Amino acid sequence: MRNRVGRIAGTGRYLPARVVTNDALAERLATSDEWIRTRTGIRQRHIAADGEQTSDLALAAAHIALQQAGIAAANLDLIIVATTTPDMIFPSTACILQEKLGAHGGPAFDVQAVCSGFVYALALADRMIASGMARNALVVGAEIYSRILDWNDRGTCVLFGDGAGAVVLVPATEPGILTAHLHADGHYRSILCVPGQVQRGGVVGSPFVHMDGPGVFKFAVKVMAEVAQEALDATGMPSDAIDWLIPHQANIRIMDATTKKLKLPMERLITTVDMHANTSAASIPLALDVAARDGRIRSGQHVMLLGVGGGFTWGSVFLRWT
Ligand code: ACO
């Protein structure tokens, strides 16, 4: 066991005020609440206001997490923001967040691993704390997907929403984070992508999400179960040791299939996708915050976080709640 490990000392979440229900989408698109709910589990999504930026969503979630952890923003050592929808090309959303928080001096950077971004960022922050590079860390997943969706494409726009979730990590001698496993395979990059590029003052290629739905479905179920098993093998624990499973909140059918593959009772699956749709890098910390605050996750329990997303990227963070 390492001498120092990361421990989550605070969580927070923020969803923009505007709620768009499936019925509201069905008023202007050839879709229905029934189609969306039965295929994805989604009932509604939150949409950021004009002028609201990813860093604003991140800031609101971060304040709550910092307050719970009892750490002043000025004392933050490290800020990592996982996002695919940054405020701008550069500087990073993490640097903008740092300025909005009134912190300065410590490292701040974004992680771009699409829907796996939070798991990637949490794994990195844990290792930076374990190595002594940072004494504490703010890790945020924040997204405004509503701005990269074609709102006339019913195959994609019904699936996503905006939001942010945050955790504060502090050093501990007892875990905390037990193990993390990260993967990617660029061969699958075209089944989920936004291919557009900014060039010479314009966008070349599509600036909207493109997705091979059935391809993504199959890939996600396979790799999430595999990377959960990898974490169990590394810790020598049986799958029954997982008290709570928090997979990426994209689609209830993907989550159900993953839970079944791991032979876990459905009651151990935490889902919030019905309330906010797929918020990409924000989805896991959003669900974690809900379950931590409503008292489901209790001290000493084991929580498996599973990310999967464009790239393709995937990964797990397995932790003991303290
Ligand atoms: N409303 C009504 N009909 C629709 C809609 C909609 N919103 N979207 C697609 N359809 C239609 C299609 O046009 C198609 O019609 P057709 O048969 O006349 O051509 C029909 O529904 C079936 O389409 P399929 O794509 O075969 O539907 P499927 O049952 O596979 O469900 C879905 C589609 C929900 C996207 C599914 O493939 C899926 O869950 N994939 C996973 C994708 C996902 O979760 N992506 C999130 C991002 S990925 C990530 O975060 C890792």
XYZ file of C-alpha atoms in Angstrom, residues 5 14 28 55 57 86-87 93-94 107 119 141 145 159 176 197 212 215 222 230 233 245 251 265 271 275 285 297-298:
29
model
C -3.207 8.319 -1.165
C -24.413 22.341 -10.385
C -40.330 20.554 -32.391
C -16.120 27.643 -16.112
C -20.820 25.740 -14.082
C -14.039 24.435 -22.876
C -14.802 28.149 -22.617
C -10.982 26.210 -18.513
C -9.001 25.191 -15.407
C -0.898 24.044 -11.545
C -12.015 9.391 -14.251
C -16.082 17.615 -14.739
C -22.851 20.016 -24.708
C -29.157 12.374 -25.469
C -9.301 6.652 -0.315
C -11.629 22.268 -36.743
C -22.844 5.568 -34.336
C -21.509 0.907 -32.138
C -17.740 -4.341 -23.149
C -9.275 -5.051 -13.955
C -8.214 -8.124 -10.007
C -21.412 1.226 -9.068
C -27.865 5.587 -21.106
C -27.694 -6.557 -7.886
C -28.230 6.493 -11.815
C -32.527 14.045 -14.440
C -19.229 13.500 -10.281
C -22.754 5.988 0.144
C -21.519 5.411 3.678
